[in-house]
PDB file of C-alpha atoms in Angstrom:
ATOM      1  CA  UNK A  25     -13.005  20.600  12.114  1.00 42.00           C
ATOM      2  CA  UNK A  26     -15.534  19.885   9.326  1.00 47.00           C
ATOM      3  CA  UNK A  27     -14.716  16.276   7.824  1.00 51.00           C
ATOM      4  CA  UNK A  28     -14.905  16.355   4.032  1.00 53.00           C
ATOM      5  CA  UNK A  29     -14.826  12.394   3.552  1.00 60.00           C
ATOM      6  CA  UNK A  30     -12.819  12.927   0.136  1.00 55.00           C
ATOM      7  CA  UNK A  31     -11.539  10.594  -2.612  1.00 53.00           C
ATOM      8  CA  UNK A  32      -8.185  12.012  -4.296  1.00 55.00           C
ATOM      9  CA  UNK A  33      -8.174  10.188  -8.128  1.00 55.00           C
ATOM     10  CA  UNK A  34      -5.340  10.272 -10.658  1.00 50.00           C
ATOM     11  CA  UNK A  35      -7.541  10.628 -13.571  1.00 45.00           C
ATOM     12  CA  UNK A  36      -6.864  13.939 -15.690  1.00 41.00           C
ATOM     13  CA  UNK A  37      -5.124  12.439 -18.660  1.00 39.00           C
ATOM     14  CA  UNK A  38      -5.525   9.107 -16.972  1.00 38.00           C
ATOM     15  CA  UNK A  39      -1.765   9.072 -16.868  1.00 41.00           C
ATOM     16  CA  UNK A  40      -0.437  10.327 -13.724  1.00 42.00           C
ATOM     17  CA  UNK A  41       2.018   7.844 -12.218  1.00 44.00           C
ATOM     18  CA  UNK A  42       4.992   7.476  -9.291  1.00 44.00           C
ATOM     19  CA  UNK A  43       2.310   8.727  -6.700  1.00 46.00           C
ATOM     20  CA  UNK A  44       4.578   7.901  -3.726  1.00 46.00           C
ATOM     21  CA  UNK A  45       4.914  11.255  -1.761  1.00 54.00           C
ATOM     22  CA  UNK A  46       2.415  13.150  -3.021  1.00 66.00           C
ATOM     23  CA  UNK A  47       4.224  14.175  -5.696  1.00 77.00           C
ATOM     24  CA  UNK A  48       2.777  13.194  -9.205  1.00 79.00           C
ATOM     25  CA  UNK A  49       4.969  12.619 -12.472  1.00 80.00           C
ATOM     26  CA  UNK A  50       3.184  12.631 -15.854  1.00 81.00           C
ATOM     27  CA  UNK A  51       4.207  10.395 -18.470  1.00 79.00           C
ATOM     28  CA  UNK A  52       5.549  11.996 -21.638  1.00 81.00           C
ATOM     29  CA  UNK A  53       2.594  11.189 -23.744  1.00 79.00           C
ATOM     30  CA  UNK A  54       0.299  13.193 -21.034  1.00 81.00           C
ATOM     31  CA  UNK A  55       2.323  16.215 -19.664  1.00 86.00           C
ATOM     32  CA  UNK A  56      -0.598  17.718 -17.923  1.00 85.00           C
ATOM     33  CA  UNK A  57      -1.866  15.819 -15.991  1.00 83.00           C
ATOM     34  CA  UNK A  58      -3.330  15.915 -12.192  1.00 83.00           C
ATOM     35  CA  UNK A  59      -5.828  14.963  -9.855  1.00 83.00           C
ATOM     36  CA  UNK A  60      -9.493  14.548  -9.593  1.00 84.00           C
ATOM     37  CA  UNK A  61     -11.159  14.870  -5.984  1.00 83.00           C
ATOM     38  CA  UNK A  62     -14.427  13.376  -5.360  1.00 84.00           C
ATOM     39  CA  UNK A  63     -16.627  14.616  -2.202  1.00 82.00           C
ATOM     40  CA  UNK A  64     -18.309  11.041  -0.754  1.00 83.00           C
ATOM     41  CA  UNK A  65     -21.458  12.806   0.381  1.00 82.00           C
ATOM     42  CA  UNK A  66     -20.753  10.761   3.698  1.00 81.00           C
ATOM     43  CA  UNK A  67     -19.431  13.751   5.918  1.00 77.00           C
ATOM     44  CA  UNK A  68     -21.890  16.829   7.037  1.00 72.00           C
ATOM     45  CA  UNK A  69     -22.321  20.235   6.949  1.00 72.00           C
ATOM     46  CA  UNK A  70     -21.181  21.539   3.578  1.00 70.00           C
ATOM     47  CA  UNK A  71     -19.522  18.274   2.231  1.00 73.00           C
ATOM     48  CA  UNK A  72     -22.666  16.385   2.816  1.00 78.00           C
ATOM     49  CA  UNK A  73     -22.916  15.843  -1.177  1.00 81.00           C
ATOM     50  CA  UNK A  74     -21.554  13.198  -3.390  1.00 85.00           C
ATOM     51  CA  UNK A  75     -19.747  15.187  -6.702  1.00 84.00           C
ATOM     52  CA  UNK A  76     -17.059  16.322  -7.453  1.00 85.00           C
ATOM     53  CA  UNK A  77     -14.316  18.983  -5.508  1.00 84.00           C
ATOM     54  CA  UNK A  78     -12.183  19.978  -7.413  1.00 85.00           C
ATOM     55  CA  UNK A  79      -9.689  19.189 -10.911  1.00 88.00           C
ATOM     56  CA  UNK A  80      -5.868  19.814  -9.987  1.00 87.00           C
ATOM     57  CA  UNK A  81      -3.301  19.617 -12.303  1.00 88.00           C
ATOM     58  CA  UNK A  82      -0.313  18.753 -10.373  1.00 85.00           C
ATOM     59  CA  UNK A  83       2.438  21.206 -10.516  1.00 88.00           C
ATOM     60  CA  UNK A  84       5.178  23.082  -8.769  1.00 87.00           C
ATOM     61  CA  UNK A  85       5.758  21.034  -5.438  1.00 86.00           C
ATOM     62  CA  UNK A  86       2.790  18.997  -6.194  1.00 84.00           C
ATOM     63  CA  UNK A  87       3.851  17.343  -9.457  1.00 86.00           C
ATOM     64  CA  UNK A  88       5.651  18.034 -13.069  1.00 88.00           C
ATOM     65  CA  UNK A  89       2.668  18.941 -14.637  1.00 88.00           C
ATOM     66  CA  UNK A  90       2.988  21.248 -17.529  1.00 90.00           C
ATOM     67  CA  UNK A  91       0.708  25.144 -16.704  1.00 90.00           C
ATOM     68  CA  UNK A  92      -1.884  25.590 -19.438  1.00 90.00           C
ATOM     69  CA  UNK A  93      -3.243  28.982 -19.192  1.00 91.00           C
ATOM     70  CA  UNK A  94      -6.878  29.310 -20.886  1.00 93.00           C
ATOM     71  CA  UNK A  95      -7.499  31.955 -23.343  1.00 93.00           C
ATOM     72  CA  UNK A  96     -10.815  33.498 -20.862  1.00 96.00           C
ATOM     73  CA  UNK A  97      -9.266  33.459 -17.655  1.00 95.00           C
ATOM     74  CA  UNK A  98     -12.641  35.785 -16.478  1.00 96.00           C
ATOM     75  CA  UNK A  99     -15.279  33.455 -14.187  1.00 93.00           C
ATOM     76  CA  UNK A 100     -18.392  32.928 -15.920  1.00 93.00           C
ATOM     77  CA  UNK A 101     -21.020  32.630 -12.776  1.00 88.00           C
ATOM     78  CA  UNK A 102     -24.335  31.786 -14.925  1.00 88.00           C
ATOM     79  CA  UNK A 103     -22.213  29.640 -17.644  1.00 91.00           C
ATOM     80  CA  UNK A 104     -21.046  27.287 -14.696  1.00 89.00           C
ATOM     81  CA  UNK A 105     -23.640  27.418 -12.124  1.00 85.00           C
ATOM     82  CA  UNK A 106     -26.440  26.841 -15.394  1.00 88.00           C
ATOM     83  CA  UNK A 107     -23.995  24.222 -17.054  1.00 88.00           C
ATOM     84  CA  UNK A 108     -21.820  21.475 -15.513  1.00 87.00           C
ATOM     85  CA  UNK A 109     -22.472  22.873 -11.686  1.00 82.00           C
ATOM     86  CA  UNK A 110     -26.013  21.998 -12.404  1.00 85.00           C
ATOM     87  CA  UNK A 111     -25.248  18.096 -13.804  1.00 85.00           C
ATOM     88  CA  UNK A 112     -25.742  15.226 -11.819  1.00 83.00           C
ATOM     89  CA  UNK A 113     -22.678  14.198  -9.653  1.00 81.00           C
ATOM     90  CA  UNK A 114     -21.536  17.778 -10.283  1.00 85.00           C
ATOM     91  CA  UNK A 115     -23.063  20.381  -7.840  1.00 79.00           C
ATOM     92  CA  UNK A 116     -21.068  20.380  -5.021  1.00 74.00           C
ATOM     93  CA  UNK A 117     -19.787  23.820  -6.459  1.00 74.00           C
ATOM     94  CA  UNK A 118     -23.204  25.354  -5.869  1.00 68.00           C
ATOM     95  CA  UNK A 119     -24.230  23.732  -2.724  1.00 60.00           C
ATOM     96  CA  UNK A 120     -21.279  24.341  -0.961  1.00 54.00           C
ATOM     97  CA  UNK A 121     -21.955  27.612  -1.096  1.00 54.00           C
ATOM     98  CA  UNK A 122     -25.274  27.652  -1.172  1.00 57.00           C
ATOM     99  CA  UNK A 123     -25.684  28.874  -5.086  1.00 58.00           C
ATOM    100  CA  UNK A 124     -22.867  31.668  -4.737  1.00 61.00           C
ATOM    101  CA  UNK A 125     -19.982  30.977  -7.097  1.00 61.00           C
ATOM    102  CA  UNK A 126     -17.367  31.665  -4.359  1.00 79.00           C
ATOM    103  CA  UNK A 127     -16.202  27.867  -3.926  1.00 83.00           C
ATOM    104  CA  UNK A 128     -16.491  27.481  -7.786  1.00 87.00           C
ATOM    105  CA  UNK A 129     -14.585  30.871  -8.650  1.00 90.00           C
ATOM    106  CA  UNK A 130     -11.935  29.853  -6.234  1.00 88.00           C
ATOM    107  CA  UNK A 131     -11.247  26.052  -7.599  1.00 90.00           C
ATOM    108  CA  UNK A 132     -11.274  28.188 -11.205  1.00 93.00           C
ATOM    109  CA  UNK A 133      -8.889  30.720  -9.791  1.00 92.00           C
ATOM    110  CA  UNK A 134      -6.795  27.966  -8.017  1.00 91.00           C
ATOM    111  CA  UNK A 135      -6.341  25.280 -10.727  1.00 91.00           C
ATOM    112  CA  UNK A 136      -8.699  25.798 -13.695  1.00 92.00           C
ATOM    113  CA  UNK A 137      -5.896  28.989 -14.793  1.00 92.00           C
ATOM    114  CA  UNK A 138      -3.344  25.452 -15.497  1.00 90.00           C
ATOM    115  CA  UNK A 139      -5.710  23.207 -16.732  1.00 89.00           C
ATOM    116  CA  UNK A 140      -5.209  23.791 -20.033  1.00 89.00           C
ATOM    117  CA  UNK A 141      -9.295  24.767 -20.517  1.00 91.00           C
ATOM    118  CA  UNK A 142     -10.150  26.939 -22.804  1.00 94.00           C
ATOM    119  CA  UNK A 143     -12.589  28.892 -20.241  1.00 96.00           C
ATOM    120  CA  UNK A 144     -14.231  28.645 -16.803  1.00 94.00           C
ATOM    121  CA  UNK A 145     -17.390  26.604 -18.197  1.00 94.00           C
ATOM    122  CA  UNK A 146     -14.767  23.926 -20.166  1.00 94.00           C
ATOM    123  CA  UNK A 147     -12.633  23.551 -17.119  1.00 93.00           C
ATOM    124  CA  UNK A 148     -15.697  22.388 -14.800  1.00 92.00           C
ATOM    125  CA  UNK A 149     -17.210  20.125 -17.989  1.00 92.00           C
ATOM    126  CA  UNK A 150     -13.739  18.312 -17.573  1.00 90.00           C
ATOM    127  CA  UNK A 151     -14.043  18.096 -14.144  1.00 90.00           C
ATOM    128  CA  UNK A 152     -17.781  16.892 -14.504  1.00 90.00           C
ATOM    129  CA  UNK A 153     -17.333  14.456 -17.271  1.00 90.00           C
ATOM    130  CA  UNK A 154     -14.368  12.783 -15.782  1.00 87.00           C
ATOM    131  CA  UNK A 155     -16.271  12.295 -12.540  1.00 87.00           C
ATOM    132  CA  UNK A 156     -19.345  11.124 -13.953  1.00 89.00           C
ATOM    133  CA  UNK A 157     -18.984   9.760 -17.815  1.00 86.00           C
ATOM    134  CA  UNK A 158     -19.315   6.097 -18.311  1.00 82.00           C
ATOM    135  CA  UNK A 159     -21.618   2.917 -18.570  1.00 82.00           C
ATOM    136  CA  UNK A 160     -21.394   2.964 -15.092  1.00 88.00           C
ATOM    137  CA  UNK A 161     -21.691   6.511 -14.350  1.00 88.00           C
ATOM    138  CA  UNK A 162     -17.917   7.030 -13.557  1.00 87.00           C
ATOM    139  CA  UNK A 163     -16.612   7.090 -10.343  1.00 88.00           C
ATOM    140  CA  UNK A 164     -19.611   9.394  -8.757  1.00 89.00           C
ATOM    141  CA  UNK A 165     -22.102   6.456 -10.438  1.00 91.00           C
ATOM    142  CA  UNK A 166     -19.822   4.052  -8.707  1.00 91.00           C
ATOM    143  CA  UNK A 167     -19.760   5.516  -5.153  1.00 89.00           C
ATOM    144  CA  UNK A 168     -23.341   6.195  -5.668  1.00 91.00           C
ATOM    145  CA  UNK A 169     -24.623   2.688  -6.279  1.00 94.00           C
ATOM    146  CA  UNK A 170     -22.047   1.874  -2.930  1.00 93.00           C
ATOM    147  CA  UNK A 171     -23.260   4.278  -1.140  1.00 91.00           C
ATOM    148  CA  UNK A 172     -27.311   3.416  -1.716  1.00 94.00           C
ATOM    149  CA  UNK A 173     -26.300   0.108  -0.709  1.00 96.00           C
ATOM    150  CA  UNK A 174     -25.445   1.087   2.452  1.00 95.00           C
ATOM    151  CA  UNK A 175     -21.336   1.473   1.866  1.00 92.00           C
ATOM    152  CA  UNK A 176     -19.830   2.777   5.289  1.00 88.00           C
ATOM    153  CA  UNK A 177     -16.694   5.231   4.826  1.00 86.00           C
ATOM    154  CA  UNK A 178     -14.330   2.622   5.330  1.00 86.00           C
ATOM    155  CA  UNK A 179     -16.360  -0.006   3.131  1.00 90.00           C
ATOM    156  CA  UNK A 180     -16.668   2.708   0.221  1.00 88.00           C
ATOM    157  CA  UNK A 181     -13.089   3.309   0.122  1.00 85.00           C
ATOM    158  CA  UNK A 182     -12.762  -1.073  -0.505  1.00 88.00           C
ATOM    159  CA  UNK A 183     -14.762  -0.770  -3.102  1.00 89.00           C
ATOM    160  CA  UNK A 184     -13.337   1.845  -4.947  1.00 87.00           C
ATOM    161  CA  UNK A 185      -9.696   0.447  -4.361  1.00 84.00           C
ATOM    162  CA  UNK A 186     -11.088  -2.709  -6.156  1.00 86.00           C
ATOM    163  CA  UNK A 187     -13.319  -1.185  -8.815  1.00 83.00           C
ATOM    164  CA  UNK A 188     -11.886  -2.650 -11.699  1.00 79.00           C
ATOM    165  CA  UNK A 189     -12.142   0.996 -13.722  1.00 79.00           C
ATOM    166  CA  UNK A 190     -11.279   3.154 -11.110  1.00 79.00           C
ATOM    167  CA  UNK A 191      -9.370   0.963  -8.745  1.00 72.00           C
ATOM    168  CA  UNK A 192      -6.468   1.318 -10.239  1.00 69.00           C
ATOM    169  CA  UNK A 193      -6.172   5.137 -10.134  1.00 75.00           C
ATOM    170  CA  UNK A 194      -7.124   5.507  -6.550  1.00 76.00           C
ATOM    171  CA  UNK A 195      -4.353   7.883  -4.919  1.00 70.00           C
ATOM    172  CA  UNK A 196      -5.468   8.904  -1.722  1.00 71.00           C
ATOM    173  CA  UNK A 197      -7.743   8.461   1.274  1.00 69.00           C
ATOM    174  CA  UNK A 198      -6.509  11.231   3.388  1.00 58.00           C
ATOM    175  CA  UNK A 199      -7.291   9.408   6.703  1.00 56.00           C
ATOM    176  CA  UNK A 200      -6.209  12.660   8.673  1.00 48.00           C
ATOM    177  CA  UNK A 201      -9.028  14.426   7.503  1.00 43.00           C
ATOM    178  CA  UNK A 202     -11.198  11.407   6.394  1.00 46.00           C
ATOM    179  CA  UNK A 203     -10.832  12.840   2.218  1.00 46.00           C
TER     180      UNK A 203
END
């Protein structure tokens, strides 16, 4: 089994809250809301690159996040693969398919259609700005500068508990699959 080495953070909406059970519950001022997961470039193989996985609103089993449908639900290869999958922090839906759009189309397919984007391209700027916005270069700068340092798995996921952005919205180290 591949490990993916993942971080799990409640920051669409920043207001995802009750996290206990894997089950998110948005606050009434931010009814969709989800997840953002962050690859830590630590593991091999196709998850050997820091950037982000994926944007999930939470719904259904997973959380009471409102479904957003966009307006274009068609996949725009050259808009995303030329835009935000070629942005710093943001490629891991190129590489992990080695430039085809087939992991990008299917995290579109999967949880862009409740996202509430307007279109393929918007959902993945989300994603990428989310991940990577910030004086600090959000939480990809952040696990970057850790990482350069020398950060170990285990010492990465300390700092990122106690960044004092990020910390706090920290939901998951899935230790079964080291994500």
């Amino acid at each position: 089994m591949t490990s993916t080495k993942q971080f799990v953070i409640v920051l669409f909406a920043l207001g995802a809250t009750n996290c206990a059970g894997l089950y998110v519950t948005c606050p009434l001022s931010h009814p969709l809301c989800g997840i953002l997961t962050i690859e830590s470039g630590l593991a091999s193989g196709v998850y050997d690159t820091l950037g982000v996985h994926g944007l999930w609103p939470e719904t259904g089993k997973y959380g009471d996040s409102i479904e957003v449908t966009p307006l274009d639900k068609s996949f725009d290869k050259e808009g995303v693969l030329n835009g935000p999958a070629s942005r710093e922090g943001c490629s891991c839906w190129a590489e992990l398919t080695g430039g085809e759009p087939t992991f990008a189309e299917h995290e579109w397919t999967k949880h862009g259609y409740e996202a509430g984007a307007k279109d393929s391209v918007n959902y993945f700027n989300v994603a990428c700005d989310l991940a990577t916005n910030g004086a600090d270069g959000g939480p990809v700068g952040v696990m970057k500068k850790a990482i350069k340092a020398g950060a170990t798995w285990d010492e990465l996921q300390k700092v990122m508990k106690s960044d004092a952005n990020y910390g706090r919205f920290v939901y998951l180290f899935d230790q079964e699959h080291d994500q």
